[in-house]
XYZ file of N, CA and C in Angstrom:
333
model
N 0.835 -1.186 0.000
C 0.000 0.000 0.000
C 0.878 1.247 0.000
N 0.692 2.096 -0.991
C 1.509 3.314 -1.041
C 1.119 4.302 0.054
N 2.128 4.979 0.584
C 1.883 6.019 1.580
C 1.912 7.404 0.949
N 2.647 7.525 -0.163
C 2.772 8.809 -0.866
C 2.529 8.566 -2.354
N 1.556 9.287 -2.908
C 1.174 9.127 -4.309
C 1.281 10.478 -4.997
N 1.883 10.471 -6.180
C 2.041 11.679 -6.979
C 1.366 11.486 -8.322
N 0.495 12.418 -8.698
C -0.059 12.400 -10.053
C 0.619 13.513 -10.847
N 1.281 13.127 -11.926
C 1.910 14.074 -12.836
C 0.905 14.492 -13.892
N 0.772 15.801 -14.117
C -0.154 16.290 -15.133
C -1.583 15.908 -14.808
N -2.058 16.305 -13.651
C -3.347 15.809 -13.153
C -4.553 16.275 -13.962
N -4.464 17.409 -14.646
C -5.660 17.894 -15.332
C -6.782 18.080 -14.328
N -7.881 17.420 -14.545
C -9.032 17.521 -13.630
C -8.922 16.543 -12.465
N -7.885 15.710 -12.474
C -7.482 14.843 -11.359
C -8.300 13.568 -11.198
N -8.866 13.065 -12.244
C -9.640 11.829 -12.147
C -8.794 10.695 -11.560
N -7.606 10.480 -12.108
C -6.759 9.368 -11.637
C -6.286 9.579 -10.212
N -5.847 10.785 -9.914
C -5.360 11.075 -8.569
C -6.441 10.967 -7.511
N -7.637 11.417 -7.834
C -8.738 11.326 -6.871
C -9.185 9.880 -6.681
N -9.134 9.099 -7.751
C -9.429 7.674 -7.612
C -8.404 7.027 -6.675
N -7.122 7.359 -6.861
C -6.075 6.822 -5.993
C -6.296 7.269 -4.548
N -6.724 8.513 -4.356
C -6.988 9.024 -3.010
C -8.112 8.243 -2.336
N -9.126 7.885 -3.094
C -10.235 7.083 -2.549
C -9.801 5.647 -2.285
N -8.998 5.104 -3.209
C -8.538 3.721 -3.086
C -7.573 3.537 -1.909
N -6.770 4.583 -1.650
C -5.787 4.553 -0.573
C -6.006 5.764 0.341
N -7.051 5.742 1.159
C -7.382 6.921 1.971
C -6.326 7.284 3.013
N -5.452 6.346 3.352
C -4.396 6.636 4.314
C -3.176 7.282 3.662
N -3.147 7.339 2.348
C -2.001 7.887 1.617
C -2.093 9.406 1.472
N -0.939 10.021 1.377
C -0.841 11.437 1.033
C -0.769 11.499 -0.491
N -1.674 12.254 -1.123
C -1.747 12.312 -2.583
C -1.476 13.739 -3.046
N -0.514 13.874 -3.955
C -0.202 15.179 -4.542
C -0.662 15.182 -5.987
N -1.568 16.095 -6.303
C -2.055 16.293 -7.661
C -1.245 17.447 -8.242
N -0.539 17.236 -9.345
C 0.322 18.282 -9.878
C 0.028 18.566 -11.342
N 0.228 19.818 -11.710
C 0.035 20.254 -13.092
C 0.745 21.593 -13.264
N 0.916 22.011 -14.526
C 1.477 23.337 -14.798
C 0.379 24.366 -15.010
N -0.840 23.911 -15.148
C -1.972 24.803 -15.414
C -2.702 25.153 -14.117
N -2.760 26.438 -13.803
C -3.484 26.859 -12.603
C -4.971 26.553 -12.745
N -5.501 26.655 -13.962
C -6.912 26.320 -14.201
C -7.183 24.853 -13.851
N -6.286 23.972 -14.273
C -6.446 22.553 -13.949
C -6.327 22.316 -12.450
N -5.397 22.995 -11.811
C -5.234 22.826 -10.363
C -6.460 23.307 -9.603
N -7.056 24.406 -10.032
C -8.290 24.889 -9.400
C -9.403 23.863 -9.564
N -9.500 23.283 -10.751
C -10.509 22.255 -11.003
C -10.234 21.012 -10.160
N -8.979 20.628 -10.050
C -8.609 19.461 -9.239
C -8.984 19.690 -7.775
N -8.724 20.896 -7.285
C -9.086 21.215 -5.885
C -10.599 21.134 -5.683
N -11.339 21.697 -6.628
C -12.803 21.658 -6.536
C -13.305 20.217 -6.592
N -12.736 19.407 -7.475
C -13.141 18.007 -7.581
C -12.800 17.226 -6.317
N -11.695 17.585 -5.666
C -11.337 16.929 -4.404
C -12.372 17.229 -3.331
N -12.850 18.457 -3.297
C -13.874 18.837 -2.317
C -15.175 18.096 -2.611
N -15.611 18.109 -3.856
C -16.864 17.453 -4.252
C -16.829 15.962 -3.920
N -15.647 15.355 -4.068
C -15.510 13.917 -3.838
C -15.013 13.566 -2.432
N -14.982 14.561 -1.558
C -14.596 14.370 -0.152
C -13.249 13.670 -0.011
N -12.284 14.135 -0.788
C -10.918 13.609 -0.703
C -10.093 14.591 0.114
N -9.957 14.319 1.392
C -9.224 15.238 2.255
C -7.753 14.867 2.397
N -7.307 13.868 1.672
C -5.910 13.447 1.727
C -5.132 13.897 0.489
N -5.619 14.934 -0.193
C -4.961 15.410 -1.417
C -4.541 16.869 -1.283
N -3.520 17.204 -2.063
C -3.067 18.574 -2.213
C -2.799 18.786 -3.706
N -3.283 19.877 -4.261
C -3.044 20.204 -5.665
C -2.017 21.315 -5.729
N -0.944 21.056 -6.474
C 0.155 22.016 -6.499
C 0.835 22.063 -7.863
N 1.452 23.186 -8.144
C 2.159 23.408 -9.403
C 3.415 22.546 -9.475
N 3.640 21.917 -10.626
C 4.883 21.191 -10.874
C 5.174 21.231 -12.368
N 6.333 21.753 -12.705
C 6.787 21.818 -14.094
C 7.861 20.766 -14.294
N 7.613 19.802 -15.156
C 8.554 18.710 -15.384
C 9.882 19.198 -15.955
N 9.870 20.351 -16.607
C 11.083 20.860 -17.256
C 12.043 21.526 -16.281
N 11.594 21.838 -15.100
C 12.469 22.474 -14.111
C 12.186 21.886 -12.732
N 12.485 20.621 -12.591
C 12.231 19.918 -11.332
C 13.304 20.233 -10.299
N 12.872 20.460 -9.099
C 13.771 20.705 -7.984
C 14.456 19.382 -7.625
N 15.780 19.352 -7.591
C 16.469 18.095 -7.259
C 16.191 17.617 -5.837
N 15.628 18.469 -5.014
C 15.311 18.102 -3.639
C 13.870 17.625 -3.466
N 13.191 17.349 -4.570
C 11.814 16.835 -4.475
C 11.799 15.548 -3.661
N 10.745 15.353 -2.884
C 10.641 14.069 -2.163
C 10.354 12.936 -3.152
N 10.620 11.725 -2.718
C 10.313 10.555 -3.535
C 8.935 10.028 -3.174
N 8.299 9.408 -4.137
C 6.931 8.939 -3.998
C 6.872 7.439 -4.220
N 6.022 6.762 -3.455
C 5.850 5.307 -3.580
C 5.169 4.935 -4.888
N 4.231 5.783 -5.297
C 3.465 5.538 -6.511
C 3.373 6.846 -7.283
N 3.793 6.805 -8.545
C 3.660 7.962 -9.432
C 2.739 7.546 -10.564
N 1.692 8.335 -10.785
C 0.739 8.031 -11.847
C 0.670 9.201 -12.827
N 0.379 8.868 -14.063
C 0.191 9.882 -15.100
C -0.760 9.293 -16.135
N -1.811 10.014 -16.437
C -2.805 9.532 -17.395
C -2.999 10.568 -18.498
N -2.827 10.122 -19.725
C -3.037 10.971 -20.905
C -2.199 12.252 -20.841
N -0.908 12.087 -20.596
C -0.013 13.240 -20.528
C 0.990 13.284 -21.681
N 0.938 12.324 -22.583
C 1.946 12.225 -23.643
C 1.463 12.752 -24.990
N 0.591 13.743 -24.968
C 0.052 14.274 -26.221
C 0.930 15.343 -26.855
N 1.983 15.753 -26.167
C 2.955 16.696 -26.720
C 4.328 16.026 -26.751
N 5.061 16.234 -27.818
C 6.376 15.611 -27.952
C 7.296 15.980 -26.791
N 7.221 17.221 -26.329
C 8.106 17.626 -25.231
C 7.806 16.849 -23.945
N 6.570 16.453 -23.749
C 6.227 15.650 -22.572
C 6.826 14.251 -22.677
N 6.800 13.690 -23.872
C 7.369 12.357 -24.090
C 8.859 12.369 -23.753
N 9.522 13.438 -24.135
C 10.970 13.519 -23.918
C 11.343 13.730 -22.453
N 10.525 14.429 -21.701
C 10.892 14.784 -20.324
C 10.292 13.838 -19.271
N 9.302 13.042 -19.624
C 8.678 12.155 -18.640
C 9.669 11.220 -17.953
N 10.597 10.591 -18.672
C 11.550 9.721 -17.961
C 12.355 10.463 -16.888
N 12.750 11.688 -17.158
C 13.482 12.474 -16.154
C 12.586 12.818 -14.970
N 11.322 13.111 -15.252
C 10.378 13.411 -14.170
C 10.190 12.192 -13.278
N 10.091 11.031 -13.878
C 9.953 9.801 -13.087
C 11.213 9.532 -12.271
N 12.356 9.737 -12.873
C 13.614 9.520 -12.162
C 13.738 10.459 -10.962
N 13.229 11.675 -11.107
C 13.338 12.673 -10.038
C 12.318 12.477 -8.924
N 11.220 11.793 -9.201
C 10.124 11.733 -8.229
C 9.852 10.342 -7.653
N 10.224 9.309 -8.352
C 9.865 7.947 -7.951
C 10.871 7.377 -6.949
N 10.358 6.820 -5.872
C 11.220 6.143 -4.899
C 11.906 4.952 -5.565
N 13.054 4.574 -5.026
C 13.835 3.470 -5.585
C 12.987 2.211 -5.757
N 12.159 1.903 -4.788
C 11.315 0.711 -4.835
C 9.869 1.056 -5.180
N 9.674 2.238 -5.785
C 8.325 2.699 -6.116
C 7.799 2.105 -7.406
N 6.575 2.461 -7.711
C 5.882 1.974 -8.898
C 5.351 3.163 -9.684
N 5.550 3.139 -10.989
C 4.999 4.168 -11.873
C 3.934 3.532 -12.751
N 2.783 4.173 -12.843
C 1.704 3.734 -13.725
C 1.430 4.860 -14.712
N 1.743 4.603 -15.977
C 1.551 5.593 -17.033
C 0.506 5.030 -17.993
N -0.558 5.791 -18.197
C -1.638 5.350 -19.079
C -1.753 6.347 -20.216
N -1.798 5.828 -21.437
C -1.860 6.691 -22.603
C -2.848 6.134 -23.623
N -3.739 6.979 -24.161
C -4.723 6.492 -25.139
C -4.172 6.398 -26.555
N -2.843 6.463 -26.709
C -2.190 6.326 -28.004
C -2.530 7.472 -28.955
N -2.494 8.689 -28.421
C -2.668 9.853 -29.278
C -1.328 10.223 -29.898
N -1.369 10.708 -31.104
C -0.140 11.181 -31.745
C 0.080 12.644 -31.368
N 1.307 13.029 -31.176
C 1.622 14.422 -30.882
C 2.024 15.138 -32.134
């Protein structure tokens, strides 16, 4: 059971909020570069009574080397831009715990 979950590129946070419900004891960070998406994620967390989440800004292109590591990193439908495809491995390397698990889901869209 993960204790710390990170959603990269949360958008409206469907995946992250599902993880928050599935693992209510976990700390869940919903991250995105869009403030509009983060506002929506926060609102969706309230509507879905997910009190174990925090929505915060995270830019994969300028990751802080002191970021904490996460037991589970999830990303859903984030590979629609070529630049995201190129930087995702570095984002995972910077955020995923050594023994962590990454779940990346993509609907096979072309960028």
